[in-house]
JSON list of C-alpha atoms in Angstrom, two decimals:
[
{"chain": "A", "resi": 17, "resn": "MET", "atom": "CA", "xyz": [0.00, 0.00, 0.00]},
{"chain": "A", "resi": 18, "resn": "PRO", "atom": "CA", "xyz": [1.38, 3.42, -0.91]},
{"chain": "A", "resi": 19, "resn": "GLU", "atom": "CA", "xyz": [2.05, 5.81, 1.94]},
{"chain": "A", "resi": 20, "resn": "ASP", "atom": "CA", "xyz": [-0.57, 8.25, 0.62]},
{"chain": "A", "resi": 21, "resn": "VAL", "atom": "CA", "xyz": [-3.30, 5.60, 0.78]},
{"chain": "A", "resi": 22, "resn": "GLY", "atom": "CA", "xyz": [-2.22, 4.62, 4.29]},
{"chain": "A", "resi": 23, "resn": "THR", "atom": "CA", "xyz": [-2.36, 8.25, 5.36]},
{"chain": "A", "resi": 24, "resn": "ALA", "atom": "CA", "xyz": [-5.76, 8.69, 3.68]},
{"chain": "A", "resi": 25, "resn": "ARG", "atom": "CA", "xyz": [-7.06, 5.68, 5.59]},
{"chain": "A", "resi": 26, "resn": "GLN", "atom": "CA", "xyz": [-5.84, 7.18, 8.86]},
{"chain": "A", "resi": 27, "resn": "LEU", "atom": "CA", "xyz": [-7.47, 10.51, 8.01]},
{"chain": "A", "resi": 28, "resn": "TRP", "atom": "CA", "xyz": [-10.74, 8.66, 7.47]},
{"chain": "A", "resi": 29, "resn": "TRP", "atom": "CA", "xyz": [-10.35, 7.10, 10.92]},
{"chain": "A", "resi": 30, "resn": "GLY", "atom": "CA", "xyz": [-10.05, 10.65, 12.24]},
{"chain": "A", "resi": 31, "resn": "VAL", "atom": "CA", "xyz": [-13.19, 11.63, 10.36]},
{"chain": "A", "resi": 32, "resn": "ALA", "atom": "CA", "xyz": [-15.01, 8.68, 11.97]},
{"chain": "A", "resi": 33, "resn": "GLY", "atom": "CA", "xyz": [-13.81, 9.65, 15.44]},
{"chain": "A", "resi": 34, "resn": "LEU", "atom": "CA", "xyz": [-14.90, 13.23, 14.91]},
{"chain": "A", "resi": 35, "resn": "GLY", "atom": "CA", "xyz": [-18.26, 11.91, 13.74]},
{"chain": "A", "resi": 36, "resn": "VAL", "atom": "CA", "xyz": [-18.77, 10.30, 17.13]},
{"chain": "A", "resi": 37, "resn": "ILE", "atom": "CA", "xyz": [-17.77, 13.57, 18.82]},
{"chain": "A", "resi": 38, "resn": "TYR", "atom": "CA", "xyz": [-20.15, 15.47, 16.52]},
{"chain": "A", "resi": 39, "resn": "ALA", "atom": "CA", "xyz": [-23.04, 13.14, 17.36]},
{"chain": "A", "resi": 40, "resn": "GLY", "atom": "CA", "xyz": [-22.33, 13.38, 21.08]},
{"chain": "A", "resi": 41, "resn": "ALA", "atom": "CA", "xyz": [-22.12, 17.17, 20.96]},
{"chain": "A", "resi": 42, "resn": "GLY", "atom": "CA", "xyz": [-25.33, 17.30, 18.93]},
{"chain": "A", "resi": 43, "resn": "VAL", "atom": "CA", "xyz": [-27.16, 15.18, 21.50]},
{"chain": "A", "resi": 44, "resn": "ALA", "atom": "CA", "xyz": [-25.70, 17.30, 24.33]},
{"chain": "A", "resi": 45, "resn": "SER", "atom": "CA", "xyz": [-26.86, 20.45, 22.56]},
{"chain": "A", "resi": 46, "resn": "LEU", "atom": "CA", "xyz": [-30.35, 19.05, 22.09]},
{"chain": "A", "resi": 47, "resn": "THR", "atom": "CA", "xyz": [-30.47, 17.88, 25.71]},
{"chain": "A", "resi": 48, "resn": "GLY", "atom": "CA", "xyz": [-30.29, 21.51, 26.77]},
{"chain": "A", "resi": 49, "resn": "GLU", "atom": "CA", "xyz": [-33.43, 22.13, 24.72]},
{"chain": "A", "resi": 50, "resn": "ARG", "atom": "CA", "xyz": [-35.21, 18.95, 25.81]},
{"chain": "A", "resi": 51, "resn": "ASP", "atom": "CA", "xyz": [-38.05, 20.69, 27.65]},
{"chain": "A", "resi": 52, "resn": "GLU", "atom": "CA", "xyz": [-38.80, 22.92, 24.66]},
{"chain": "A", "resi": 53, "resn": "LEU", "atom": "CA", "xyz": [-38.66, 19.96, 22.25]},
{"chain": "A", "resi": 54, "resn": "SER", "atom": "CA", "xyz": [-40.95, 17.91, 24.49]},
{"chain": "A", "resi": 55, "resn": "LYS", "atom": "CA", "xyz": [-43.42, 20.78, 24.71]},
{"chain": "A", "resi": 56, "resn": "GLN", "atom": "CA", "xyz": [-43.46, 21.28, 20.93]},
{"chain": "A", "resi": 57, "resn": "PHE", "atom": "CA", "xyz": [-43.89, 17.56, 20.33]},
{"chain": "A", "resi": 58, "resn": "LEU", "atom": "CA", "xyz": [-46.65, 17.32, 22.95]},
{"chain": "A", "resi": 59, "resn": "ASP", "atom": "CA", "xyz": [-48.47, 20.26, 21.35]},
{"chain": "A", "resi": 60, "resn": "GLU", "atom": "CA", "xyz": [-48.33, 18.47, 17.98]},
{"chain": "A", "resi": 61, "resn": "MET", "atom": "CA", "xyz": [-49.54, 15.21, 19.49]},
{"chain": "A", "resi": 62, "resn": "HIS", "atom": "CA", "xyz": [-52.40, 16.98, 21.28]},
{"chain": "A", "resi": 63, "resn": "LYS", "atom": "CA", "xyz": [-53.66, 18.21, 17.91]},
{"chain": "A", "resi": 64, "resn": "ALA", "atom": "CA", "xyz": [-54.22, 14.59, 16.89]},
{"chain": "A", "resi": 65, "resn": "ASP", "atom": "CA", "xyz": [-55.14, 13.19, 20.33]},
{"chain": "A", "resi": 66, "resn": "PRO", "atom": "CA", "xyz": [-55.91, 15.58, 23.20]},
{"chain": "A", "resi": 67, "resn": "ASN", "atom": "CA", "xyz": [-55.42, 12.77, 25.74]},
{"chain": "A", "resi": 68, "resn": "PHE", "atom": "CA", "xyz": [-51.86, 11.93, 24.69]},
{"chain": "A", "resi": 69, "resn": "PRO", "atom": "CA", "xyz": [-49.77, 11.59, 27.89]},
{"chain": "A", "resi": 70, "resn": "ALA", "atom": "CA", "xyz": [-46.82, 13.91, 28.49]},
{"chain": "A", "resi": 71, "resn": "SER", "atom": "CA", "xyz": [-44.76, 11.07, 29.99]},
{"chain": "A", "resi": 72, "resn": "THR", "atom": "CA", "xyz": [-44.88, 9.25, 26.65]},
{"chain": "A", "resi": 73, "resn": "VAL", "atom": "CA", "xyz": [-43.52, 12.32, 24.90]},
{"chain": "A", "resi": 74, "resn": "ASP", "atom": "CA", "xyz": [-40.61, 12.50, 27.35]},
{"chain": "A", "resi": 75, "resn": "VAL", "atom": "CA", "xyz": [-39.75, 8.86, 26.66]},
{"chain": "A", "resi": 76, "resn": "MET", "atom": "CA", "xyz": [-40.03, 9.41, 22.91]},
{"chain": "A", "resi": 77, "resn": "VAL", "atom": "CA", "xyz": [-37.65, 12.39, 23.08]},
{"chain": "A", "resi": 78, "resn": "LEU", "atom": "CA", "xyz": [-35.12, 10.37, 25.09]},
{"chain": "A", "resi": 79, "resn": "VAL", "atom": "CA", "xyz": [-35.38, 7.51, 22.58]},
{"chain": "A", "resi": 80, "resn": "ALA", "atom": "CA", "xyz": [-34.81, 9.99, 19.75]},
{"chain": "A", "resi": 81, "resn": "PHE", "atom": "CA", "xyz": [-31.65, 11.24, 21.50]},
{"chain": "A", "resi": 82, "resn": "ALA", "atom": "CA", "xyz": [-30.41, 7.67, 21.99]},
{"chain": "A", "resi": 83, "resn": "LEU", "atom": "CA", "xyz": [-31.12, 6.81, 18.35]},
{"chain": "A", "resi": 84, "resn": "THR", "atom": "CA", "xyz": [-29.27, 9.91, 17.22]},
{"chain": "A", "resi": 85, "resn": "ALA", "atom": "CA", "xyz": [-26.20, 8.86, 19.20]},
{"chain": "A", "resi": 86, "resn": "LEU", "atom": "CA", "xyz": [-26.49, 5.27, 17.95]},
{"chain": "A", "resi": 87, "resn": "VAL", "atom": "CA", "xyz": [-26.71, 6.37, 14.31]},
{"chain": "A", "resi": 88, "resn": "GLY", "atom": "CA", "xyz": [-23.63, 8.56, 14.81]},
{"chain": "A", "resi": 89, "resn": "VAL", "atom": "CA", "xyz": [-21.65, 5.59, 16.15]},
{"chain": "A", "resi": 90, "resn": "LEU", "atom": "CA", "xyz": [-22.91, 3.29, 13.39]},
{"chain": "A", "resi": 91, "resn": "LEU", "atom": "CA", "xyz": [-21.92, 5.80, 10.69]},
{"chain": "A", "resi": 92, "resn": "ALA", "atom": "CA", "xyz": [-18.47, 6.02, 12.24]},
{"chain": "A", "resi": 93, "resn": "LEU", "atom": "CA", "xyz": [-18.14, 2.23, 12.16]},
{"chain": "A", "resi": 94, "resn": "VAL", "atom": "CA", "xyz": [-19.25, 2.11, 8.53]},
{"chain": "A", "resi": 95, "resn": "THR", "atom": "CA", "xyz": [-16.71, 4.83, 7.70]},
{"chain": "A", "resi": 96, "resn": "VAL", "atom": "CA", "xyz": [-13.93, 2.82, 9.36]},
{"chain": "A", "resi": 97, "resn": "ALA", "atom": "CA", "xyz": [-15.00, -0.32, 7.48]},
{"chain": "A", "resi": 98, "resn": "ILE", "atom": "CA", "xyz": [-14.98, 1.49, 4.13]},
{"chain": "A", "resi": 99, "resn": "ALA", "atom": "CA", "xyz": [-11.62, 3.11, 4.98]},
{"chain": "A", "resi": 100, "resn": "HIS", "atom": "CA", "xyz": [-10.27, -0.40, 5.60]},
{"chain": "A", "resi": 101, "resn": "GLN", "atom": "CA", "xyz": [-11.42, -1.38, 2.11]},
{"chain": "A", "resi": 102, "resn": "LEU", "atom": "CA", "xyz": [-9.74, 1.76, 0.78]},
{"chain": "A", "resi": 103, "resn": "GLY", "atom": "CA", "xyz": [-6.49, 0.49, 2.25]},
{"chain": "A", "resi": 104, "resn": "ARG", "atom": "CA", "xyz": [-7.03, -2.84, 0.48]},
{"chain": "A", "resi": 105, "resn": "GLY", "atom": "CA", "xyz": [-7.14, -1.03, -2.88]},
{"chain": "A", "resi": 106, "resn": "LYS", "atom": "CA", "xyz": [-10.88, -1.19, -3.54]},
{"chain": "A", "resi": 107, "resn": "SER", "atom": "CA", "xyz": [-11.88, 1.45, -6.09]},
{"chain": "A", "resi": 108, "resn": "TRP", "atom": "CA", "xyz": [-15.50, 1.41, -4.95]},
{"chain": "A", "resi": 109, "resn": "ALA", "atom": "CA", "xyz": [-14.35, 2.46, -1.45]},
{"chain": "A", "resi": 110, "resn": "ARG", "atom": "CA", "xyz": [-12.44, 5.39, -2.92]},
{"chain": "A", "resi": 111, "resn": "THR", "atom": "CA", "xyz": [-15.56, 6.43, -4.85]},
{"chain": "A", "resi": 112, "resn": "VAL", "atom": "CA", "xyz": [-17.87, 6.15, -1.84]},
{"chain": "A", "resi": 113, "resn": "LEU", "atom": "CA", "xyz": [-15.47, 8.08, 0.36]},
{"chain": "A", "resi": 114, "resn": "THR", "atom": "CA", "xyz": [-15.10, 10.75, -2.33]},
{"chain": "A", "resi": 115, "resn": "VAL", "atom": "CA", "xyz": [-18.86, 11.31, -2.26]},
{"chain": "A", "resi": 116, "resn": "VAL", "atom": "CA", "xyz": [-18.78, 11.43, 1.54]},
{"chain": "A", "resi": 117, "resn": "ALA", "atom": "CA", "xyz": [-15.88, 13.92, 1.38]},
{"chain": "A", "resi": 118, "resn": "ILE", "atom": "CA", "xyz": [-17.88, 16.20, -0.90]},
{"chain": "A", "resi": 119, "resn": "TRP", "atom": "CA", "xyz": [-20.82, 16.02, 1.51]},
{"chain": "A", "resi": 120, "resn": "LEU", "atom": "CA", "xyz": [-18.61, 16.74, 4.52]},
{"chain": "A", "resi": 121, "resn": "GLY", "atom": "CA", "xyz": [-16.83, 19.56, 2.70]},
{"chain": "A", "resi": 122, "resn": "LEU", "atom": "CA", "xyz": [-20.10, 21.27, 1.85]},
{"chain": "A", "resi": 123, "resn": "GLY", "atom": "CA", "xyz": [-21.23, 20.77, 5.44]},
{"chain": "A", "resi": 124, "resn": "ALA", "atom": "CA", "xyz": [-18.02, 22.34, 6.72]},
{"chain": "A", "resi": 125, "resn": "VAL", "atom": "CA", "xyz": [-18.50, 25.38, 4.51]},
{"chain": "A", "resi": 126, "resn": "ALA", "atom": "CA", "xyz": [-22.11, 25.73, 5.66]},
{"chain": "A", "resi": 127, "resn": "THR", "atom": "CA", "xyz": [-20.99, 25.43, 9.28]},
{"chain": "A", "resi": 128, "resn": "MET", "atom": "CA", "xyz": [-18.43, 28.20, 8.84]},
{"chain": "A", "resi": 129, "resn": "PHE", "atom": "CA", "xyz": [-21.13, 30.55, 7.57]},
{"chain": "A", "resi": 130, "resn": "SER", "atom": "CA", "xyz": [-23.59, 29.65, 10.33]},
{"chain": "A", "resi": 131, "resn": "PHE", "atom": "CA", "xyz": [-21.05, 29.61, 13.15]},
{"chain": "A", "resi": 132, "resn": "SER", "atom": "CA", "xyz": [-22.10, 33.11, 14.28]},
{"chain": "A", "resi": 133, "resn": "ALA", "atom": "CA", "xyz": [-25.30, 31.62, 15.70]},
{"chain": "A", "resi": 134, "resn": "VAL", "atom": "CA", "xyz": [-23.46, 29.75, 18.48]},
{"chain": "A", "resi": 135, "resn": "ALA", "atom": "CA", "xyz": [-25.77, 28.97, 21.36]},
{"chain": "A", "resi": 136, "resn": "ASN", "atom": "CA", "xyz": [-23.70, 26.86, 23.76]},
{"chain": "A", "resi": 137, "resn": "PRO", "atom": "CA", "xyz": [-20.38, 25.00, 24.15]},
{"chain": "A", "resi": 138, "resn": "ALA", "atom": "CA", "xyz": [-21.83, 21.79, 22.68]},
{"chain": "A", "resi": 139, "resn": "THR", "atom": "CA", "xyz": [-22.70, 23.70, 19.51]},
{"chain": "A", "resi": 140, "resn": "ILE", "atom": "CA", "xyz": [-19.14, 25.00, 19.31]},
{"chain": "A", "resi": 141, "resn": "VAL", "atom": "CA", "xyz": [-17.76, 21.46, 19.66]},
{"chain": "A", "resi": 142, "resn": "ALA", "atom": "CA", "xyz": [-20.17, 20.12, 17.01]},
{"chain": "A", "resi": 143, "resn": "GLY", "atom": "CA", "xyz": [-19.32, 22.97, 14.64]},
{"chain": "A", "resi": 144, "resn": "GLY", "atom": "CA", "xyz": [-15.60, 22.54, 15.14]},
{"chain": "A", "resi": 145, "resn": "ALA", "atom": "CA", "xyz": [-15.86, 18.79, 14.60]},
{"chain": "A", "resi": 146, "resn": "SER", "atom": "CA", "xyz": [-17.83, 19.38, 11.40]},
{"chain": "A", "resi": 147, "resn": "ILE", "atom": "CA", "xyz": [-15.22, 21.78, 10.03]},
{"chain": "A", "resi": 148, "resn": "VAL", "atom": "CA", "xyz": [-12.28, 19.53, 10.89]},
{"chain": "A", "resi": 149, "resn": "GLN", "atom": "CA", "xyz": [-14.13, 16.52, 9.42]},
{"chain": "A", "resi": 150, "resn": "GLY", "atom": "CA", "xyz": [-14.47, 18.38, 6.13]},
{"chain": "A", "resi": 151, "resn": "VAL", "atom": "CA", "xyz": [-10.79, 19.30, 6.09]},
{"chain": "A", "resi": 152, "resn": "LEU", "atom": "CA", "xyz": [-9.65, 15.75, 6.92]},
{"chain": "A", "resi": 153, "resn": "ALA", "atom": "CA", "xyz": [-11.99, 14.23, 4.33]},
{"chain": "A", "resi": 154, "resn": "ALA", "atom": "CA", "xyz": [-10.75, 16.63, 1.66]},
{"chain": "A", "resi": 155, "resn": "GLY", "atom": "CA", "xyz": [-7.14, 15.78, 2.48]},
{"chain": "A", "resi": 156, "resn": "ALA", "atom": "CA", "xyz": [-7.85, 12.05, 2.44]},
{"chain": "A", "resi": 157, "resn": "THR", "atom": "CA", "xyz": [-9.57, 12.34, -0.92]},
{"chain": "A", "resi": 158, "resn": "PHE", "atom": "CA", "xyz": [-6.68, 14.33, -2.35]},
{"chain": "A", "resi": 159, "resn": "LEU", "atom": "CA", "xyz": [-4.22, 11.66, -1.19]},
{"chain": "A", "resi": 160, "resn": "SER", "atom": "CA", "xyz": [-6.41, 8.91, -2.66]},
{"chain": "A", "resi": 161, "resn": "TYR", "atom": "CA", "xyz": [-6.16, 10.42, -6.14]},
{"chain": "A", "resi": 162, "resn": "ARG", "atom": "CA", "xyz": [-2.42, 11.08, -6.24]},
{"chain": "A", "resi": 163, "resn": "PRO", "atom": "CA", "xyz": [-0.63, 9.28, -9.12]},
{"chain": "A", "resi": 164, "resn": "GLU", "atom": "CA", "xyz": [0.90, 6.56, -6.94]},
{"chain": "A", "resi": 165, "resn": "SER", "atom": "CA", "xyz": [-2.46, 5.96, -5.23]},
{"chain": "A", "resi": 166, "resn": "THR", "atom": "CA", "xyz": [-4.27, 5.76, -8.56]},
{"chain": "A", "resi": 167, "resn": "LYS", "atom": "CA", "xyz": [-1.80, 3.11, -9.77]},
{"chain": "A", "resi": 168, "resn": "TYR", "atom": "CA", "xyz": [-2.45, 1.16, -6.56]},
{"chain": "A", "resi": 169, "resn": "PHE", "atom": "CA", "xyz": [-6.21, 1.18, -7.11]},
{"chain": "A", "resi": 170, "resn": "GLN", "atom": "CA", "xyz": [-5.81, 0.26, -10.78]},
{"chain": "A", "resi": 171, "resn": "SER", "atom": "CA", "xyz": [-3.57, -2.68, -9.92]},
{"chain": "A", "resi": 172, "resn": "HIS", "atom": "CA", "xyz": [-6.25, -4.05, -7.58]},
{"chain": "A", "resi": 173, "resn": "ARG", "atom": "CA", "xyz": [-9.05, -4.03, -10.16]},
{"chain": "A", "resi": 174, "resn": "LYS", "atom": "CA", "xyz": [-10.58, -7.31, -11.14]},
{"chain": "A", "resi": 175, "resn": "ARG", "atom": "CA", "xyz": [-9.78, -8.13, -14.74]},
{"chain": "A", "resi": 176, "resn": "PRO", "atom": "CA", "xyz": [-12.33, -10.12, -16.78]}
]
């Protein structure tokens, strides 16, 4: 494996780790607004069923927070698995991670423009993680398309 591909794989591990931090910070940020979210959700539920219990809404909000954290961890694990395939010379992994890098790069740019609306420390951590994720993903993608890396991926293609 070329050094650039190995470095790209490690950068993707960093992106995955920052994804877990981003998810945790997002849940922490939402936890501060839990009462407001519960009230809004209860108001919506009361439109459909005036007898809907408030305790059920609280449980549903907590489940939503837990699912958000779980999805963040699962996405990080999938990213690590695809980065492993990148290291094995799989072109499809390079393509998938390129698409993810574009997504993360656009998200980082959007975060930089919306960073003035910082509400709390958790939002700062989530925003910082998003920006650094975009930078790491862009660097990993660049390294994956360097000439030596491209030869590596071409040499691992299945030939009919």
